[in-house]
CSV table of C-alpha atoms in Angstrom, one decimal:
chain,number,residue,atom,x,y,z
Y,1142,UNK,CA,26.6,-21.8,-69.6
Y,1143,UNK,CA,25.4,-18.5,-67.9
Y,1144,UNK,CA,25.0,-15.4,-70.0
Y,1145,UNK,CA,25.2,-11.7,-69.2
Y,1146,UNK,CA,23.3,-9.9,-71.4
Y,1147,UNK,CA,21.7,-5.9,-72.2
Y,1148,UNK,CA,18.4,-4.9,-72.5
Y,1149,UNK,CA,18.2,-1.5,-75.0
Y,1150,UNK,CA,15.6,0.5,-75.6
Y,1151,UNK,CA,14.5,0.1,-79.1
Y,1152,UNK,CA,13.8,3.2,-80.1
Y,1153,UNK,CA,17.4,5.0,-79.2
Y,1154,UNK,CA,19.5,1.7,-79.0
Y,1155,UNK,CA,20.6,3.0,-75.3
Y,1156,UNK,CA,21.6,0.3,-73.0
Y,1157,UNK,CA,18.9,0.5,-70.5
Y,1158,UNK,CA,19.7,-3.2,-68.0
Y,1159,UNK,CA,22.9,-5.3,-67.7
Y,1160,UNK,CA,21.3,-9.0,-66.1
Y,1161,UNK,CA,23.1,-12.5,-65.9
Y,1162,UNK,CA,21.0,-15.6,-66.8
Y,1163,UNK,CA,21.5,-19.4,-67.6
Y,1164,UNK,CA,18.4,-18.5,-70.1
Y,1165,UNK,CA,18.4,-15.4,-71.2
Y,1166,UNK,CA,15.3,-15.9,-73.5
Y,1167,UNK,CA,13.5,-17.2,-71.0
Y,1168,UNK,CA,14.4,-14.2,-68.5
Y,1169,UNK,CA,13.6,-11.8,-71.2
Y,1170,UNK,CA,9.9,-13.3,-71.1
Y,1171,UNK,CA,9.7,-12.9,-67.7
Y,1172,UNK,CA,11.0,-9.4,-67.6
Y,1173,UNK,CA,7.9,-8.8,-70.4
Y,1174,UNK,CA,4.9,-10.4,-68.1
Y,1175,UNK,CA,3.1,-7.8,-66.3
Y,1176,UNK,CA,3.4,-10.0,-63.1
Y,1177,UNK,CA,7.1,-9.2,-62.9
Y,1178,UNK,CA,6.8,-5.7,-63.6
Y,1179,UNK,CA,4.6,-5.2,-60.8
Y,1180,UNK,CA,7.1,-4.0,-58.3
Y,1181,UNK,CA,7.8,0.1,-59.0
Y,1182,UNK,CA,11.3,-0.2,-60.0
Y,1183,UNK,CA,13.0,2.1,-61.8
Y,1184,UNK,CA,13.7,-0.6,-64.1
Y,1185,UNK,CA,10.0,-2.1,-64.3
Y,1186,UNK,CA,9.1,1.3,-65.1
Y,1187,UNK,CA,11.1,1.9,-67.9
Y,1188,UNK,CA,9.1,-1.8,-69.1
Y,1189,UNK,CA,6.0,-0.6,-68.6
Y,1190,UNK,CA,6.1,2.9,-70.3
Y,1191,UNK,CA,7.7,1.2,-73.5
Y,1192,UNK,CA,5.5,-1.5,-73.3
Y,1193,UNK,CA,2.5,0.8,-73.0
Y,1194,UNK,CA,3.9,2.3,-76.0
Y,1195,UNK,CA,4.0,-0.5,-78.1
Y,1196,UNK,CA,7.3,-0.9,-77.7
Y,1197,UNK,CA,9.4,-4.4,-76.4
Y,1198,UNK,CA,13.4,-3.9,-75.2
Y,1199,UNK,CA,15.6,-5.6,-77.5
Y,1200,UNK,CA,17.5,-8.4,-75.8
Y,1201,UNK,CA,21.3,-8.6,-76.7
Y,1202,UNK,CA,23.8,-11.1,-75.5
Y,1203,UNK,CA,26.9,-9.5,-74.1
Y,1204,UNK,CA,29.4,-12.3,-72.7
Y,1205,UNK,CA,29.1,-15.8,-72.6
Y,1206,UNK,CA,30.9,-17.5,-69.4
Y,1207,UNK,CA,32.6,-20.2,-69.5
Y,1208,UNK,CA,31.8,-23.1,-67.0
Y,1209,UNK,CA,33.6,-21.7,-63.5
Y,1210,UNK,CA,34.1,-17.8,-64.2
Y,1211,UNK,CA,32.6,-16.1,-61.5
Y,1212,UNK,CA,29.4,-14.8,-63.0
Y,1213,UNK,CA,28.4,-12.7,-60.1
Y,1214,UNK,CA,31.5,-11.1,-60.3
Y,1215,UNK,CA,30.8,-10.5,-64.0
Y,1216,UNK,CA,27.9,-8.9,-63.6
Y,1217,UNK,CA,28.8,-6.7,-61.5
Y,1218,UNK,CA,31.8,-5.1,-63.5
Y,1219,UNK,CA,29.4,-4.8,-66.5
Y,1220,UNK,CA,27.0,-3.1,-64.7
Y,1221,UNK,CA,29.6,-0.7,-63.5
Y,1222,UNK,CA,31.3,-0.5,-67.2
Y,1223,UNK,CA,28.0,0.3,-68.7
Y,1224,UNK,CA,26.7,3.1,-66.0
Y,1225,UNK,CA,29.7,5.3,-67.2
Y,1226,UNK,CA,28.2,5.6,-70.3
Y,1227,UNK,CA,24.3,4.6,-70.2
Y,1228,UNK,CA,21.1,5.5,-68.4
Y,1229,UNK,CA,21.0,1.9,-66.9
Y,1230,UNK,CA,18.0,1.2,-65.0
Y,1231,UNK,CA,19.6,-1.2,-62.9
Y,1232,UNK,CA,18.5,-0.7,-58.8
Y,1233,UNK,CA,21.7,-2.3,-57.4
Y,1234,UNK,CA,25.8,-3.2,-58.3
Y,1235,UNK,CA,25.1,-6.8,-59.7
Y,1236,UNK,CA,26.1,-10.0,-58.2
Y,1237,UNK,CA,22.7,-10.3,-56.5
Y,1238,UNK,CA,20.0,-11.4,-58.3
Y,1239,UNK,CA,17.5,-14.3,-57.9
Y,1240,UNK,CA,17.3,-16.3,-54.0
Y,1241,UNK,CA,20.9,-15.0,-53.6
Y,1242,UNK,CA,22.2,-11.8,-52.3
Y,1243,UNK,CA,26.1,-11.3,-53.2
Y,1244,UNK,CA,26.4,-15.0,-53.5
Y,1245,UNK,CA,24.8,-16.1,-50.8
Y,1246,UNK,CA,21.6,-17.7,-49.5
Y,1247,UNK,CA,19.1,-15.3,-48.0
Y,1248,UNK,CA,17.8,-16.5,-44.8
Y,1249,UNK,CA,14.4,-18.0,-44.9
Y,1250,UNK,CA,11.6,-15.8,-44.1
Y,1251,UNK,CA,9.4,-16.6,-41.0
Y,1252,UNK,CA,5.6,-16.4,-40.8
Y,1253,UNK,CA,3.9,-13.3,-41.7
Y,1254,UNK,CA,2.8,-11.4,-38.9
Y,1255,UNK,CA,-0.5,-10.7,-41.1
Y,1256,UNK,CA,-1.6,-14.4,-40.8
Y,1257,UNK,CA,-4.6,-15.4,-39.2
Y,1258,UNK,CA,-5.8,-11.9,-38.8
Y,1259,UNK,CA,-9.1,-11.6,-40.7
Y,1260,UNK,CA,-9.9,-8.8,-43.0
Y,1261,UNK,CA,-13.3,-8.4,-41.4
Y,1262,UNK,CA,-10.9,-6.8,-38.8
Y,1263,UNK,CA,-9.9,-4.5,-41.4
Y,1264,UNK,CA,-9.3,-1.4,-39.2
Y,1265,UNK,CA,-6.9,-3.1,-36.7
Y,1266,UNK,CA,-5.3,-4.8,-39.4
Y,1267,UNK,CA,-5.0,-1.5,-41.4
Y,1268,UNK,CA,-3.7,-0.4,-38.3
Y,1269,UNK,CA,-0.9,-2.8,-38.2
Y,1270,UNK,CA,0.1,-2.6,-41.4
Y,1271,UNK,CA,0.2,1.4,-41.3
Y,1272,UNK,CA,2.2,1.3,-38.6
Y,1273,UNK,CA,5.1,-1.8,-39.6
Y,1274,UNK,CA,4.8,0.6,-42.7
Y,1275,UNK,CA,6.1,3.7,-40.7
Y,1276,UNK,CA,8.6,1.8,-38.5
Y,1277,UNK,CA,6.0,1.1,-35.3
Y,1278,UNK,CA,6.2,-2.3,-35.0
């Protein structure tokens, strides 16, 4: 069973995050560890500054589909339901979430250019990364 479900902001009970998950307990921990707020996200900012408040998102469990709906699908028209009303802090439609980008597999990622190179060679690794950074490379 797969699950779409809110997070709200517990203080004005505003829909903040529309998210599908097999386990949405389990994704609602995840959303709370500081390793997966890490990324500056609209959304993982929204976490932080209510969890550095003393505050946790409340989770609530908005659809249950049934074995075979389309839950990509689902996703996405609750997300787009939702944004006429709420502040979500969603950063895309739906539909894409986890090792999966509008339903299908994203292509494997090569080796990192960065390998190898040792930090001791800070300054031409610097270099490189300042430059991939700005569109050089």
């Amino acid at each position: 069973m797969n699950y779409i479900y809110a997070l709200k902001d517990p203080v004005t009970d505003e829909i903040r995050y529309i998210g599908k998950s097999k386990d949405p307990k389990g994704r609602y921990a995840k959303h709370l560890k500081p390793y997966y707020m890490r990324p500056d996200t609209y959304k993982n900012r929204w976490l932080r500054l209510l969890t550095a408040s003393g505050f946790k998102p409340v989770l609530e469990i908005i659809y249950e589909a049934q074995d075979g709906e389309d839950i990509d699908a689902l996703e996405c028209s609750y997300i787009a339901e939702f944004r006429r009303t709420c502040r979500l802090t969603n950063g895309t439609d739906g539909g894409d979430g986890g090792a999966t980008c509008k339903g299908k597999k994203m292509p494997a990622r090569g080796p990192s250019p960065m390998k190898g190179i040792p930090w001791s060679k800070g300054d031409h690794r610097r270099g490189l990364i300042r430059s991939s950074q700005l569109g050089k490379i």
